[in-house]
mmCIF file of C-alpha atoms in Angstrom:
data_model
loop_
_atom_site.group_PDB
_atom_site.id
_atom_site.type_symbol
_atom_site.label_atom_id
_atom_site.label_comp_id
_atom_site.label_asym_id
_atom_site.label_seq_id
_atom_site.Cartn_x
_atom_site.Cartn_y
_atom_site.Cartn_z
ATOM 1 C CA UNK A 349 126.166 94.219 106.231
ATOM 2 C CA UNK A 350 126.811 92.750 109.662
ATOM 3 C CA UNK A 351 125.623 89.231 110.431
ATOM 4 C CA UNK A 352 125.873 87.578 113.821
ATOM 5 C CA UNK A 353 124.764 84.126 114.921
ATOM 6 C CA UNK A 354 124.379 82.616 118.373
ATOM 7 C CA UNK A 355 123.363 79.354 119.942
ATOM 8 C CA UNK A 356 120.960 78.682 122.759
ATOM 9 C CA UNK A 357 117.724 80.654 122.793
ATOM 10 C CA UNK A 358 116.562 81.876 126.154
ATOM 11 C CA UNK A 359 113.736 79.463 126.936
ATOM 12 C CA UNK A 360 110.727 78.749 124.817
ATOM 13 C CA UNK A 361 108.848 81.997 125.327
ATOM 14 C CA UNK A 362 107.281 83.716 122.353
ATOM 15 C CA UNK A 363 109.054 86.819 121.101
ATOM 16 C CA UNK A 364 107.584 90.281 121.535
ATOM 17 C CA UNK A 365 106.944 92.570 118.605
ATOM 18 C CA UNK A 366 109.691 95.070 117.860
ATOM 19 C CA UNK A 367 109.000 98.473 119.387
ATOM 20 C CA UNK A 368 108.797 100.610 116.267
ATOM 21 C CA UNK A 369 105.430 102.341 116.012
ATOM 22 C CA UNK A 370 102.036 101.039 116.993
ATOM 23 C CA UNK A 371 101.356 97.329 117.142
ATOM 24 C CA UNK A 372 98.783 96.124 114.677
ATOM 25 C CA UNK A 373 96.542 93.073 114.650
ATOM 26 C CA UNK A 374 98.065 89.652 115.242
ATOM 27 C CA UNK A 375 96.860 86.486 113.593
ATOM 28 C CA UNK A 376 97.396 82.968 114.883
ATOM 29 C CA UNK A 377 97.689 81.747 118.441
ATOM 30 C CA UNK A 378 100.666 79.412 118.473
ATOM 31 C CA UNK A 379 104.026 80.647 119.700
ATOM 32 C CA UNK A 380 107.350 79.854 118.075
ATOM 33 C CA UNK A 381 108.381 77.172 120.525
ATOM 34 C CA UNK A 382 105.269 75.061 120.393
ATOM 35 C CA UNK A 383 103.510 76.009 123.620
ATOM 36 C CA UNK A 384 100.717 77.919 121.914
ATOM 37 C CA UNK A 385 97.077 77.026 121.711
ATOM 38 C CA UNK A 386 97.135 75.581 118.230
ATOM 39 C CA UNK A 387 98.188 72.032 117.556
ATOM 40 C CA UNK A 388 99.720 70.401 114.506
ATOM 41 C CA UNK A 389 102.876 71.082 112.526
ATOM 42 C CA UNK A 390 101.244 73.638 110.276
ATOM 43 C CA UNK A 391 100.414 76.319 112.833
ATOM 44 C CA UNK A 392 101.695 79.799 112.018
ATOM 45 C CA UNK A 393 101.036 83.393 112.919
ATOM 46 C CA UNK A 394 101.691 86.919 111.719
ATOM 47 C CA UNK A 395 101.957 90.200 113.557
ATOM 48 C CA UNK A 396 102.412 93.582 111.886
ATOM 49 C CA UNK A 397 102.763 97.081 113.270
ATOM 50 C CA UNK A 398 103.571 100.422 111.663
ATOM 51 C CA UNK A 399 103.796 104.124 112.350
ATOM 52 C CA UNK A 400 103.610 106.712 109.613
ATOM 53 C CA UNK A 401 107.013 108.025 108.634
ATOM 54 C CA UNK A 402 108.969 105.881 111.066
ATOM 55 C CA UNK A 403 108.947 102.368 109.638
ATOM 56 C CA UNK A 404 107.329 99.007 109.874
ATOM 57 C CA UNK A 405 107.448 96.043 112.211
ATOM 58 C CA UNK A 406 106.759 92.481 111.139
ATOM 59 C CA UNK A 407 106.877 89.225 113.085
ATOM 60 C CA UNK A 408 105.983 85.829 111.675
ATOM 61 C CA UNK A 409 106.273 82.387 113.183
ATOM 62 C CA UNK A 410 105.503 78.918 111.951
ATOM 63 C CA UNK A 411 106.179 75.197 112.149
ATOM 64 C CA UNK A 412 107.748 73.303 109.292
ATOM 65 C CA UNK A 413 105.684 70.648 107.538
ATOM 66 C CA UNK A 414 106.201 68.695 104.311
ATOM 67 C CA UNK A 415 104.414 70.007 101.202
ATOM 68 C CA UNK A 416 100.910 68.595 100.948
ATOM 69 C CA UNK A 417 100.529 67.954 104.676
ATOM 70 C CA UNK A 418 97.027 67.536 106.053
ATOM 71 C CA UNK A 419 97.554 70.690 108.123
ATOM 72 C CA UNK A 420 98.850 73.300 105.640
ATOM 73 C CA UNK A 421 101.791 75.458 106.646
ATOM 74 C CA UNK A 422 103.594 78.492 105.284
ATOM 75 C CA UNK A 423 106.823 76.850 106.508
ATOM 76 C CA UNK A 424 107.780 73.922 104.277
ATOM 77 C CA UNK A 425 110.538 71.348 104.735
ATOM 78 C CA UNK A 426 112.049 69.585 101.741
ATOM 79 C CA UNK A 427 114.686 67.671 103.754
ATOM 80 C CA UNK A 428 113.341 66.253 106.992
ATOM 81 C CA UNK A 429 116.789 65.049 108.041
ATOM 82 C CA UNK A 430 117.958 68.643 108.365
ATOM 83 C CA UNK A 431 114.592 70.306 109.067
ATOM 84 C CA UNK A 432 112.205 67.817 110.707
ATOM 85 C CA UNK A 433 108.464 68.332 110.609
ATOM 86 C CA UNK A 434 107.527 70.320 113.697
ATOM 87 C CA UNK A 435 110.711 72.385 113.792
ATOM 88 C CA UNK A 436 109.890 76.052 114.341
ATOM 89 C CA UNK A 437 111.010 79.421 113.018
ATOM 90 C CA UNK A 438 110.419 83.071 113.969
ATOM 91 C CA UNK A 439 111.343 85.946 111.664
ATOM 92 C CA UNK A 440 111.166 89.629 112.563
ATOM 93 C CA UNK A 441 111.704 92.658 110.343
ATOM 94 C CA UNK A 442 112.367 96.247 111.341
ATOM 95 C CA UNK A 443 112.391 98.783 108.511
ATOM 96 C CA UNK A 444 112.919 102.516 108.674
ATOM 97 C CA UNK A 445 114.840 105.445 107.307
ATOM 98 C CA UNK A 446 118.145 103.897 108.395
ATOM 99 C CA UNK A 447 117.502 100.670 106.480
ATOM 100 C CA UNK A 448 116.309 97.157 107.239
ATOM 101 C CA UNK A 449 116.991 94.674 110.033
ATOM 102 C CA UNK A 450 115.896 91.040 109.666
ATOM 103 C CA UNK A 451 116.174 88.596 112.566
ATOM 104 C CA UNK A 452 115.537 84.857 112.485
ATOM 105 C CA UNK A 453 115.326 82.240 115.229
ATOM 106 C CA UNK A 454 114.966 78.515 114.683
ATOM 107 C CA UNK A 455 114.530 75.448 116.846
ATOM 108 C CA UNK A 456 114.165 71.734 116.342
ATOM 109 C CA UNK A 457 116.392 71.590 113.244
ATOM 110 C CA UNK A 458 119.538 69.462 112.905
ATOM 111 C CA UNK A 459 122.001 70.189 115.699
ATOM 112 C CA UNK A 460 125.467 71.481 114.874
ATOM 113 C CA UNK A 461 124.681 72.125 111.224
ATOM 114 C CA UNK A 462 125.790 75.204 109.253
ATOM 115 C CA UNK A 463 122.745 76.375 107.270
ATOM 116 C CA UNK A 464 122.640 78.975 104.549
ATOM 117 C CA UNK A 465 119.624 81.288 104.622
ATOM 118 C CA UNK A 466 118.592 84.040 102.218
ATOM 119 C CA UNK A 467 115.563 86.198 101.510
ATOM 120 C CA UNK A 468 113.973 85.115 98.188
ATOM 121 C CA UNK A 469 111.572 86.835 95.825
ATOM 122 C CA UNK A 470 108.591 84.437 95.688
ATOM 123 C CA UNK A 471 106.426 82.585 98.237
ATOM 124 C CA UNK A 472 107.226 78.969 99.062
ATOM 125 C CA UNK A 473 105.572 76.128 97.176
ATOM 126 C CA UNK A 474 105.815 72.356 96.833
ATOM 127 C CA UNK A 475 108.849 72.598 94.523
ATOM 128 C CA UNK A 476 111.831 74.296 96.206
ATOM 129 C CA UNK A 477 112.790 76.351 93.141
ATOM 130 C CA UNK A 478 109.368 78.045 93.046
ATOM 131 C CA UNK A 479 110.556 80.485 95.726
ATOM 132 C CA UNK A 480 112.498 82.225 92.977
ATOM 133 C CA UNK A 481 115.988 83.701 93.190
ATOM 134 C CA UNK A 482 117.580 85.671 96.018
ATOM 135 C CA UNK A 483 116.096 89.106 96.579
ATOM 136 C CA UNK A 484 118.609 91.654 95.247
ATOM 137 C CA UNK A 485 118.623 95.353 96.047
ATOM 138 C CA UNK A 486 120.227 96.113 92.699
ATOM 139 C CA UNK A 487 119.279 93.956 89.712
ATOM 140 C CA UNK A 488 122.096 91.732 88.499
ATOM 141 C CA UNK A 489 121.511 90.121 85.075
ATOM 142 C CA UNK A 490 124.341 87.688 85.793
ATOM 143 C CA UNK A 491 122.613 86.505 88.956
ATOM 144 C CA UNK A 492 125.731 86.816 91.110
ATOM 145 C CA UNK A 493 125.050 86.183 94.805
ATOM 146 C CA UNK A 494 126.592 88.928 96.927
ATOM 147 C CA UNK A 495 125.872 89.455 100.605
ATOM 148 C CA UNK A 496 126.070 93.253 100.291
ATOM 149 C CA UNK A 497 123.294 93.247 97.664
ATOM 150 C CA UNK A 498 121.057 90.691 99.400
ATOM 151 C CA UNK A 499 119.893 89.628 102.858
ATOM 152 C CA UNK A 500 121.866 86.635 104.126
ATOM 153 C CA UNK A 501 120.989 84.984 107.439
ATOM 154 C CA UNK A 502 123.425 82.055 107.504
ATOM 155 C CA UNK A 503 123.554 80.355 110.922
ATOM 156 C CA UNK A 504 124.959 77.336 112.741
ATOM 157 C CA UNK A 505 122.737 75.525 115.226
ATOM 158 C CA UNK A 506 123.841 74.610 118.717
ATOM 159 C CA UNK A 507 123.702 71.161 120.317
ATOM 160 C CA UNK A 508 119.927 71.484 120.802
ATOM 161 C CA UNK A 509 119.192 72.461 117.190
ATOM 162 C CA UNK A 510 118.542 76.130 117.937
ATOM 163 C CA UNK A 511 120.069 79.359 116.637
ATOM 164 C CA UNK A 512 119.443 83.057 116.194
ATOM 165 C CA UNK A 513 120.830 85.365 113.520
ATOM 166 C CA UNK A 514 120.512 88.982 112.417
ATOM 167 C CA UNK A 515 121.266 90.859 109.190
ATOM 168 C CA UNK A 516 121.301 94.630 108.604
ATOM 169 C CA UNK A 517 121.228 96.600 105.364
ATOM 170 C CA UNK A 518 121.067 100.348 104.785
ATOM 171 C CA UNK A 519 118.332 99.917 102.179
ATOM 172 C CA UNK A 520 114.733 98.687 102.197
ATOM 173 C CA UNK A 521 112.906 95.960 100.311
ATOM 174 C CA UNK A 522 110.863 96.917 97.253
ATOM 175 C CA UNK A 523 107.236 96.430 98.178
ATOM 176 C CA UNK A 524 105.913 92.998 97.234
ATOM 177 C CA UNK A 525 109.301 91.806 95.946
ATOM 178 C CA UNK A 526 110.605 89.872 98.982
ATOM 179 C CA UNK A 527 108.331 86.991 99.976
ATOM 180 C CA UNK A 528 110.222 84.144 101.635
ATOM 181 C CA UNK A 529 113.233 82.984 103.602
ATOM 182 C CA UNK A 530 114.903 79.876 102.159
ATOM 183 C CA UNK A 531 117.169 77.603 104.210
ATOM 184 C CA UNK A 532 120.011 75.982 102.277
ATOM 185 C CA UNK A 533 122.029 72.841 102.961
ATOM 186 C CA UNK A 534 125.272 74.811 103.236
ATOM 187 C CA UNK A 535 126.342 78.367 103.844
ATOM 188 C CA UNK A 536 127.335 80.826 101.137
ATOM 189 C CA UNK A 537 125.616 82.068 98.024
ATOM 190 C CA UNK A 538 123.997 78.853 96.812
ATOM 191 C CA UNK A 539 123.281 75.259 97.820
ATOM 192 C CA UNK A 540 120.333 72.863 97.859
ATOM 193 C CA UNK A 541 117.131 74.293 99.310
ATOM 194 C CA UNK A 542 116.098 72.285 102.375
ATOM 195 C CA UNK A 543 113.246 74.435 103.726
ATOM 196 C CA UNK A 544 111.266 77.582 102.965
ATOM 197 C CA UNK A 545 109.155 80.000 105.002
ATOM 198 C CA UNK A 546 106.723 82.359 103.271
ATOM 199 C CA UNK A 547 107.000 85.864 104.772
ATOM 200 C CA UNK A 548 105.239 89.074 103.647
ATOM 201 C CA UNK A 549 108.303 91.290 104.030
ATOM 202 C CA UNK A 550 107.414 94.975 104.056
ATOM 203 C CA UNK A 551 109.079 97.715 102.063
ATOM 204 C CA UNK A 552 110.087 101.158 103.192
ATOM 205 C CA UNK A 553 110.832 104.164 101.054
ATOM 206 C CA UNK A 554 110.899 102.140 97.814
ATOM 207 C CA UNK A 555 108.005 101.555 95.366
#
């Protein structure tokens, strides 16, 4: 797996859907950087596209809010020092015969911090541990965290609290088994969970 991270994002424009197949319906009107039509920290959107036999495209964006906020959000912060309410995240997935690519972009989080980030099995909830364990391509009864068997998106933010990161694997998610991206206090295979973003990751070529 190759993982790269970078600093400043080019402006605050919303990201386009990945060009793999036809673009499907999009839900939600706010963009990742906060200039969209919706207001409030809980705004989020989903876009999905697919073409038969060639793969799947997914793009989700949201704003972090504490659990139980008046405006609900699929992006939850458990540590507002590291991930303030209103910080934003965009996640894209490209899946096809060659494997899976997951990209994440964040803004408004703590500047100059090295975050861990992994795909987890369950949706986010009020308690951080309810997102379940890391998604693993091969089951491991011992629960050992290995980057080659998982999707890691560790990143370090720049001086403005922004970053982008990409991970590639030559396998696809099992359908319905990868449901969130969890941000951790530190990089590596573990660490306290500081935020969580529910994402309906799509599978390809696996039941």
